[in-house]
Amino acid sequence: MSQSAVKASGVADAPDAGRWKALVFIALAQLMVVLDATIVNIALPSAQQDLGISDGNRQWVVTAYALAFGGLLLFGGRIADLWGRKRTFVLGLGGFAVASALGGAATNEAMMFGSRALQGVFGALLAPAALSLLAVMFTDAKERAKAFGIYGAIAGGGGAVGLILGGFLTEYLNWRWTFFVNIPFAIVAAAGAYLVIREPKGGRNRSPLDIPGVILSTLGLVALVYGFTRAESNGWSDAVTVGMFVGSAVLLLAFVLVESRVKAPLLPLRVITERNRGGIYLSLGLAIIAMFGLFLFLTYYLQIVKGYTPVKTGFAFLPMIAGMITGSTQIGARLMTRVAPRLLMGPGFLVAAVGMLFLTQLEVDTSYAGVLLPGMLLLGLGMGTAFMPAMSMATMGVEPRDAGVASAMVNTSQQVGGAIGTALLNTIAASATTSYIADHIGGASSRSQQQLVQLEGQVQGYTSAIWFAVGILVVAAALALTLVNAGRPGGPAVTGSGTGDEAEDELRVPVVAH
């Protein structure tokens, strides 16, 4: 690659002296977004009672956020490329803080649902901007590995931290603080970002906004996410659920056709057709399907079956967090510059699958130390090891002008994976529970025996769904090992998929990495 091409790609500049300080504030913002995904779940029963939200409507506290966040991520990534990542990042933090304040002050269900949707809108600006800032600020291979190791640990473990914090705030203060706690996070991160982040020059994409692409992608992703959330409560054969899936398929197909023809697409197809990034988006999305479902089942198992308090439940997840941090910062980050990414991602997903296998042995009286502890440790270790190179490779080699939408695709695969995982695995669990209770309730003569059958049925449902999650992780490992064929950062480029855009990207990877 010529010197002029290097300069044009925006990676010839000296690294920003404040990049490590910037990482602190980017990581803080990412932690806030990931925390919010689980912290509200812990507070939901209390909030529902206080605000008089019906059982039929309570899902909208989660769904309103998921729809806005998942539907607008690609648009948010493009805005980051157009306006500048620092400006979008600070704006997203400010808006998220205001929306959180509204949620904490909510006096009725409409105000609560509106604030959650608003959080999703600003989260969709914030999340892609955060990841793309890392992508353009950390260009040295070893530094990039460390930075993405920290980011990957937070992305993977933040949800479990949310369970601990949510338990504390709900039990010792009240549910409103699960919203208010975002405000200091956002203020500190925004002030720090404003002062220390210096975005590299020449990375903006000032092309006109692709309005048809924005409309089609937003409606298509909203329909997809809503289809899965509705399937969980109304069933897979429900007419509206089926209609959402059909509508989503039509809209997203139209989106791909539009993107292949317009001059300045919202999502340049070169971002997703490159073999390595495509493999990462697919395998990461599948892994999130398995993981989100598991968070849900373990929370229910510990609180309902084992009788843990919210705080004790949160602490029970600590081994998983420890495993993720270790896998991401000590294994993934240290080996990232020495071995090919697929040799971290594939084995990482397989180790996580082994951890899941432990959890298929759950019974009503299972000991925490004998099954849950080793299962969660292995799961965290495997996921942390795999997430780190996945996060880094998903944006490596991307032209600076495409960094925002490439980052948005990582978040989109996670968000859609989370919606699919919660709905799909919950449906499998509910079906297995119903079947078990129907088969065994007849033999229970006393009330205590009937209650035991109910609990055994729930555990049977959880383990059936976890078996399914094991299979999903094995498929994710196979995809990572076969599709992700890039060499180690800084090593020789690996050829193999044949598109012109990819060939250009592969030449650029070593330049970005050094």
XYZ file of C-alpha atoms in Angstrom:
514
model
C 0.000 0.000 0.000
C 1.407 3.427 -0.987
C 2.109 6.209 1.520
C -0.710 8.270 0.036
C -3.114 5.373 0.465
C -2.010 4.933 4.045
C -2.598 8.616 4.694
C -5.969 8.482 2.965
C -7.046 5.576 5.128
C -6.529 7.746 8.184
C -4.136 5.410 10.014
C -0.804 7.093 9.413
C -1.266 9.646 12.228
C 0.654 9.178 15.471
C -1.457 7.506 18.168
C -3.429 9.898 20.356
C -1.512 10.576 23.593
C -4.750 10.565 25.612
C -6.083 7.287 24.241
C -5.728 5.339 27.525
C -7.544 8.052 29.461
C -10.194 8.028 26.747
C -10.561 4.255 27.177
C -11.596 4.788 30.831
C -14.531 6.995 29.813
C -15.497 4.846 26.807
C -15.478 1.747 29.048
C -17.560 3.579 31.677
C -20.190 4.469 29.069
C -20.240 0.897 27.743
C -20.665 -0.421 31.298
C -23.652 1.904 31.789
C -25.367 0.638 28.611
C -24.732 -3.048 29.409
C -25.743 -2.621 33.072
C -29.037 -1.129 31.961
C -29.920 -4.301 30.056
C -30.168 -6.343 33.298
C -30.434 -3.861 36.176
C -34.021 -2.960 35.238
C -35.075 -6.647 35.215
C -34.297 -6.914 38.933
C -36.310 -3.760 39.677
C -39.261 -4.623 37.425
C -41.531 -6.344 40.023
C -41.260 -3.340 42.403
C -41.741 -0.782 39.608
C -44.751 -2.684 38.273
C -46.433 -2.607 41.679
C -45.704 1.099 42.320
C -46.860 2.309 38.910
C -49.832 -0.047 38.564
C -48.524 -1.677 35.378
C -50.591 -4.713 34.365
C -49.014 -8.155 33.836
C -49.889 -7.889 30.152
C -48.064 -4.578 29.760
C -45.012 -5.116 31.990
C -42.982 -6.617 29.116
C -42.995 -3.141 27.514
C -40.549 -1.892 30.140
C -38.010 -4.206 28.469
C -39.470 -4.279 24.943
C -39.694 -0.475 24.463
C -35.947 -0.210 25.101
C -35.067 -3.224 22.951
C -37.107 -2.019 19.968
C -35.665 1.503 19.945
C -32.106 0.330 20.612
C -32.107 -2.591 18.156
C -34.016 -0.757 15.448
C -31.886 2.398 15.414
C -28.374 0.951 15.829
C -27.399 1.110 12.141
C -28.744 4.660 11.937
C -26.774 5.527 15.102
C -23.594 4.087 13.611
C -24.037 6.117 10.430
C -24.702 9.290 12.453
C -21.410 8.669 14.301
C -19.590 8.454 10.956
C -21.337 11.605 9.695
C -21.276 13.907 12.752
C -18.085 12.624 14.325
C -17.785 9.866 16.924
C -16.838 12.112 19.852
C -19.798 14.450 19.300
C -22.220 11.525 18.877
C -20.783 9.809 21.965
C -21.240 12.873 24.198
C -24.738 13.554 22.787
C -25.722 9.910 23.395
C -24.515 10.096 27.010
C -26.430 13.334 27.671
C -29.629 11.974 26.182
C -29.284 8.677 28.053
C -28.918 10.579 31.351
C -32.060 12.662 30.686
C -34.048 9.546 29.704
C -32.844 7.751 32.860
C -33.937 10.695 35.018
C -37.401 10.524 33.430
C -37.562 6.776 34.082
C -36.595 7.206 37.734
C -39.196 9.953 38.170
C -41.955 8.045 36.310
C -45.428 8.395 37.832
C -47.364 6.134 35.440
C -46.784 3.385 32.897
C -46.850 5.715 29.860
C -44.011 7.805 31.323
C -42.046 4.651 32.115
C -42.464 3.167 28.616
C -41.612 6.505 26.989
C -38.440 6.920 29.050
C -37.318 3.391 28.199
C -37.838 4.016 24.469
C -35.878 7.266 24.795
C -33.053 5.387 26.551
C -33.002 3.006 23.589
C -32.785 5.888 21.081
C -29.769 7.463 22.792
C -28.223 4.043 23.502
C -28.303 3.432 19.745
C -26.236 6.594 19.258
C -23.884 5.848 22.147
C -22.972 2.170 21.657
C -21.655 2.312 18.039
C -19.837 5.598 18.741
C -18.045 4.038 21.736
C -16.824 0.969 19.834
C -15.830 2.924 16.719
C -13.818 5.401 18.853
C -11.770 2.461 20.107
C -11.372 1.172 16.564
C -9.929 4.456 15.253
C -7.895 5.434 18.357
C -6.063 2.148 19.030
C -4.090 1.146 15.937
C -1.053 -0.657 17.403
C -1.687 -4.427 17.538
C -0.638 -4.962 21.173
C -2.373 -1.828 22.437
C -5.504 -2.709 20.476
C -5.508 -6.159 22.085
C -5.353 -4.666 25.596
C -8.020 -2.034 24.855
C -10.425 -4.517 23.332
C -9.676 -6.972 26.142
C -10.994 -4.435 28.642
C -13.934 -3.525 26.399
C -14.785 -7.201 25.790
C -14.716 -7.974 29.530
C -17.162 -5.136 30.174
C -19.411 -6.087 27.246
C -19.575 -9.676 28.489
C -19.578 -9.215 32.263
C -21.498 -5.957 32.622
C -24.862 -7.717 32.520
C -23.955 -9.820 35.551
C -22.679 -6.704 37.371
C -26.115 -5.209 36.649
C -27.746 -8.074 38.546
C -25.609 -7.332 41.636
C -26.117 -3.566 41.490
C -29.827 -3.948 40.705
C -30.215 -6.261 43.704
C -28.502 -3.808 46.045
C -30.406 -0.750 44.825
C -33.811 -2.480 44.821
C -33.329 -4.138 48.216
C -31.721 -1.268 50.136
C -33.019 1.879 48.378
C -35.840 1.487 45.836
C -36.360 0.619 42.183
C -36.070 4.273 41.045
C -32.344 4.209 41.810
C -31.791 1.588 39.102
C -32.521 4.500 36.720
C -30.947 7.348 38.683
C -27.634 5.459 38.974
C -27.078 6.036 35.234
C -26.898 9.817 35.695
C -23.494 10.032 37.465
C -22.097 7.392 35.056
C -23.203 9.511 32.080
C -22.011 12.857 33.490
C -18.522 11.541 34.356
C -18.157 9.723 31.010
C -19.386 12.732 28.973
C -17.166 15.240 30.803
C -14.138 12.971 30.506
C -14.791 12.247 26.829
C -15.201 15.951 26.040
C -11.863 16.764 27.690
C -9.612 13.866 26.625
C -10.919 12.269 23.415
C -9.251 13.543 20.254
C -10.760 11.835 17.242
C -8.301 11.118 14.382
C -8.729 13.417 11.360
C -10.066 12.247 8.048
C -12.378 9.551 9.391
C -15.744 11.213 8.749
C -18.185 9.970 6.135
C -19.835 13.159 4.896
C -21.929 11.479 2.190
C -25.650 12.366 2.177
C -27.784 10.269 4.536
C -29.407 7.225 2.893
C -33.023 7.931 3.971
C -34.614 4.832 2.280
C -31.932 2.688 3.947
C -32.630 4.273 7.358
C -36.389 3.645 7.046
C -36.097 0.067 5.744
C -33.422 -1.030 8.232
C -35.158 0.558 11.223
C -38.584 -0.911 10.394
C -37.055 -4.300 9.489
C -35.045 -4.584 12.724
C -37.953 -3.330 14.872
C -40.257 -5.923 13.284
C -37.667 -8.677 13.855
C -37.021 -7.797 17.518
C -40.746 -7.336 18.219
C -41.549 -10.642 16.505
C -39.263 -12.504 18.900
C -40.417 -10.636 22.016
C -44.054 -11.262 21.059
C -43.370 -14.950 20.333
C -42.264 -15.342 23.958
C -45.619 -14.175 25.336
C -48.094 -14.999 22.547
C -46.589 -18.075 20.890
C -44.838 -18.711 17.582
C -48.049 -19.381 15.653
C -49.714 -16.106 16.702
C -50.848 -14.216 13.586
C -49.134 -10.951 14.566
C -45.892 -12.799 15.426
C -45.835 -14.527 12.023
C -46.737 -11.244 10.319
C -43.819 -9.499 12.042
C -41.356 -12.146 10.867
C -42.646 -12.032 7.287
C -42.654 -8.228 7.286
C -39.136 -8.145 8.720
C -37.833 -10.530 6.026
C -39.395 -8.410 3.245
C -38.104 -5.122 4.690
C -34.558 -6.380 5.295
C -34.378 -7.955 1.826
C -35.509 -4.625 0.343
C -32.857 -2.919 2.485
C -30.095 -5.133 1.030
C -31.319 -4.438 -2.523
C -31.385 -0.666 -1.877
C -27.900 -0.737 -0.304
C -26.469 -2.513 -3.337
C -27.737 0.268 -5.626
C -27.513 3.624 -3.831
C -24.408 5.798 -4.145
C -23.914 6.400 -0.392
C -25.467 3.408 1.437
C -26.340 3.408 5.144
C -24.600 0.019 5.446
C -22.005 -0.462 2.696
C -22.249 -4.150 1.819
C -18.435 -4.362 1.851
C -18.676 -4.170 5.664
C -20.670 -7.419 6.009
C -19.626 -9.385 2.920
C -15.972 -9.517 3.985
C -15.553 -13.093 5.162
C -14.041 -12.455 8.589
C -16.498 -9.783 9.685
C -19.472 -11.788 8.399
C -18.259 -14.819 10.362
C -17.820 -12.718 13.501
C -21.292 -11.136 13.294
C -22.876 -14.596 12.856
C -20.914 -16.432 15.559
C -21.206 -13.548 18.047
C -24.964 -13.301 17.506
C -25.370 -17.049 18.120
C -23.240 -16.930 21.280
C -25.370 -14.065 22.627
C -28.530 -16.118 21.950
C -27.147 -18.835 24.238
C -25.883 -16.440 26.892
C -28.913 -14.157 27.283
C -31.217 -17.124 27.759
C -28.886 -18.514 30.409
C -28.824 -15.251 32.411
C -32.606 -15.403 32.557
C -32.791 -19.062 33.630
C -30.077 -18.831 36.275
C -31.707 -15.729 37.777
C -35.046 -17.550 38.041
C -33.404 -20.744 39.291
C -31.485 -18.994 42.062
C -34.382 -16.797 43.215
C -37.411 -19.060 42.761
C -35.995 -22.571 43.181
C -33.131 -21.880 45.597
C -34.802 -18.912 47.367
C -31.874 -16.479 47.004
C -32.447 -12.749 47.629
C -31.748 -10.338 44.721
C -28.416 -9.350 46.304
C -27.354 -12.965 46.915
C -28.352 -13.814 43.338
C -26.132 -11.022 42.046
C -23.159 -12.252 44.066
C -23.761 -15.816 42.816
C -22.879 -14.506 39.326
C -19.462 -13.210 40.446
C -17.542 -16.322 39.241
C -18.902 -15.725 35.732
C -17.723 -12.096 35.844
C -14.301 -13.186 37.152
C -14.053 -15.756 34.349
C -14.960 -13.178 31.699
C -12.441 -10.639 32.943
C -9.723 -13.307 33.098
C -10.570 -14.720 29.673
C -10.729 -11.313 28.035
C -7.781 -9.478 29.623
C -5.396 -12.328 30.522
C -5.991 -14.927 27.799
C -7.567 -13.100 24.834
C -5.515 -9.903 25.094
C -2.208 -11.749 25.683
C -2.696 -14.229 22.828
C -4.411 -11.891 20.348
C -1.127 -10.795 18.761
C 0.336 -14.333 18.763
C -2.370 -16.565 17.301
C -5.088 -16.250 14.669
C -8.422 -14.917 16.029
C -10.302 -18.107 15.134
C -7.993 -20.078 17.456
C -9.271 -17.950 20.340
C -12.908 -17.664 19.269
C -13.561 -21.318 18.379
C -11.996 -22.867 21.530
C -13.478 -20.026 23.618
C -17.020 -20.871 22.524
C -16.316 -24.587 23.109
C -15.060 -23.939 26.674
C -18.249 -21.921 27.272
C -20.263 -24.886 25.930
C -18.528 -27.169 28.457
C -19.538 -24.707 31.187
C -23.117 -24.908 29.909
C -22.889 -28.714 30.034
C -22.266 -28.480 33.786
C -25.449 -26.430 34.102
C -27.565 -29.064 32.301
C -27.106 -31.142 35.501
C -29.152 -28.690 37.601
C -31.706 -30.187 39.973
C -33.826 -28.698 42.758
C -31.220 -29.566 45.396
C -28.049 -29.013 43.329
C -25.143 -27.591 45.333
C -23.766 -24.230 44.229
C -20.114 -25.268 44.677
C -20.488 -28.610 42.867
C -22.247 -27.537 39.660
C -23.027 -23.821 39.410
C -19.567 -22.547 40.392
C -17.488 -24.563 37.866
C -20.155 -24.122 35.186
C -20.207 -20.337 35.492
C -16.416 -20.077 35.738
C -15.926 -22.034 32.505
C -18.724 -20.162 30.773
C -17.211 -16.797 31.701
C -13.687 -17.885 30.809
C -14.745 -19.149 27.380
C -16.950 -16.181 26.527
C -14.320 -13.659 27.653
C -11.643 -15.351 25.558
C -13.895 -15.393 22.465
C -15.458 -11.932 22.860
C -12.158 -10.083 22.933
C -10.867 -11.013 19.446
C -14.432 -10.854 18.077
C -14.851 -7.232 19.194
C -11.445 -6.284 17.813
C -11.712 -8.119 14.477
C -15.230 -6.812 13.802
C -13.789 -3.327 13.245
C -10.218 -4.138 12.167
C -9.402 -3.326 8.562
C -12.552 -1.223 8.140
C -12.087 2.096 6.397
C -12.337 4.882 9.028
C -15.429 6.286 7.289
C -17.194 2.921 7.874
C -16.101 2.408 11.507
C -19.444 3.562 12.926
C -21.648 1.214 10.901
C -19.221 -1.707 11.406
C -19.440 -1.087 15.158
C -23.226 -0.816 14.896
C -23.331 -4.258 13.246
C -21.554 -5.752 16.297
C -24.177 -4.194 18.570
C -26.998 -5.215 16.218
C -25.896 -8.875 16.236
C -25.799 -8.726 20.056
C -29.181 -6.995 20.398
C -30.993 -9.248 17.923
C -29.230 -12.274 19.445
C -30.438 -11.230 22.901
C -34.047 -10.880 21.715
C -33.920 -14.249 19.918
C -32.254 -15.963 22.885
C -34.766 -14.728 25.436
C -37.781 -15.666 23.293
C -36.545 -18.935 21.786
C -35.023 -20.485 24.905
C -37.896 -19.301 27.105
C -40.358 -21.014 24.770
C -38.362 -24.262 24.916
C -38.175 -24.043 28.719
C -41.903 -23.315 29.116
C -42.849 -26.242 26.867
C -40.593 -28.686 28.757
C -41.923 -27.448 32.128
C -45.570 -27.864 31.071
C -44.887 -31.360 29.741
C -43.042 -32.463 32.912
C -45.740 -31.173 35.273
C -48.517 -32.791 33.208
C -46.700 -36.155 33.383
C -45.874 -36.065 37.134
C -48.541 -34.012 38.923
C -50.931 -36.986 39.076
C -48.606 -38.860 41.440
C -48.389 -35.944 43.916
C -50.985 -36.442 46.669
C -50.099 -33.657 49.116
C -49.697 -29.918 48.570
C -45.965 -30.074 49.380
C -45.466 -32.831 46.798
C -47.334 -30.777 44.192
C -45.113 -27.778 44.930
C -42.047 -30.006 44.548
C -43.300 -31.222 41.149
C -43.815 -27.586 40.112
C -40.214 -26.736 41.064
C -38.863 -29.889 39.384
C -40.829 -28.938 36.267
C -39.247 -25.499 36.218
C -35.748 -26.950 36.574
C -36.513 -29.485 33.832
C -37.504 -26.565 31.594
C -34.283 -24.685 32.354
C -32.036 -27.686 31.673
C -33.852 -28.523 28.415
C -33.258 -24.974 27.177
C -29.625 -25.035 28.363
C -29.014 -28.222 26.314
C -30.247 -26.266 23.302
C -27.880 -23.411 24.219
C -24.960 -25.893 24.323
C -25.731 -26.830 20.712
C -25.911 -23.155 19.685
C -22.445 -22.514 21.174
C -20.990 -25.505 19.306
C -22.416 -24.090 16.041
C -20.934 -20.661 16.923
C -17.535 -22.313 17.454
C -17.789 -24.141 14.101
C -18.666 -20.895 12.271
C -15.791 -19.030 13.906
C -13.298 -21.784 13.028
C -14.416 -22.078 9.393
C -15.378 -18.526 8.374
C -12.871 -16.397 10.309
C -9.652 -17.020 8.382
C -7.620 -13.880 9.142
C -4.077 -14.306 10.400
C -2.903 -12.818 13.679
C -2.821 -8.985 13.705
C 0.448 -7.869 12.191
C 1.006 -11.262 10.575
C 0.579 -12.122 6.901
C -2.856 -11.537 5.468
C -4.865 -14.677 4.775
C -6.578 -14.734 1.431
C -9.652 -16.663 0.746
C -12.990 -15.166 -0.044
C -12.345 -13.345 -3.196
C -14.136 -9.987 -3.205
C -12.303 -6.893 -4.253
C -13.319 -5.036 -1.110
C -12.006 -7.843 1.050
C -8.671 -7.902 -0.732
C -8.347 -4.199 0.002
C -9.326 -4.779 3.645
C -6.806 -7.604 4.073
C -4.016 -5.395 2.807
C -5.093 -2.752 5.251
C -5.213 -5.006 8.349
C -1.440 -5.057 8.969
C -1.305 -1.262 8.456
C -4.091 -0.676 10.994
C -2.547 -3.176 13.382
C 0.891 -1.561 13.562
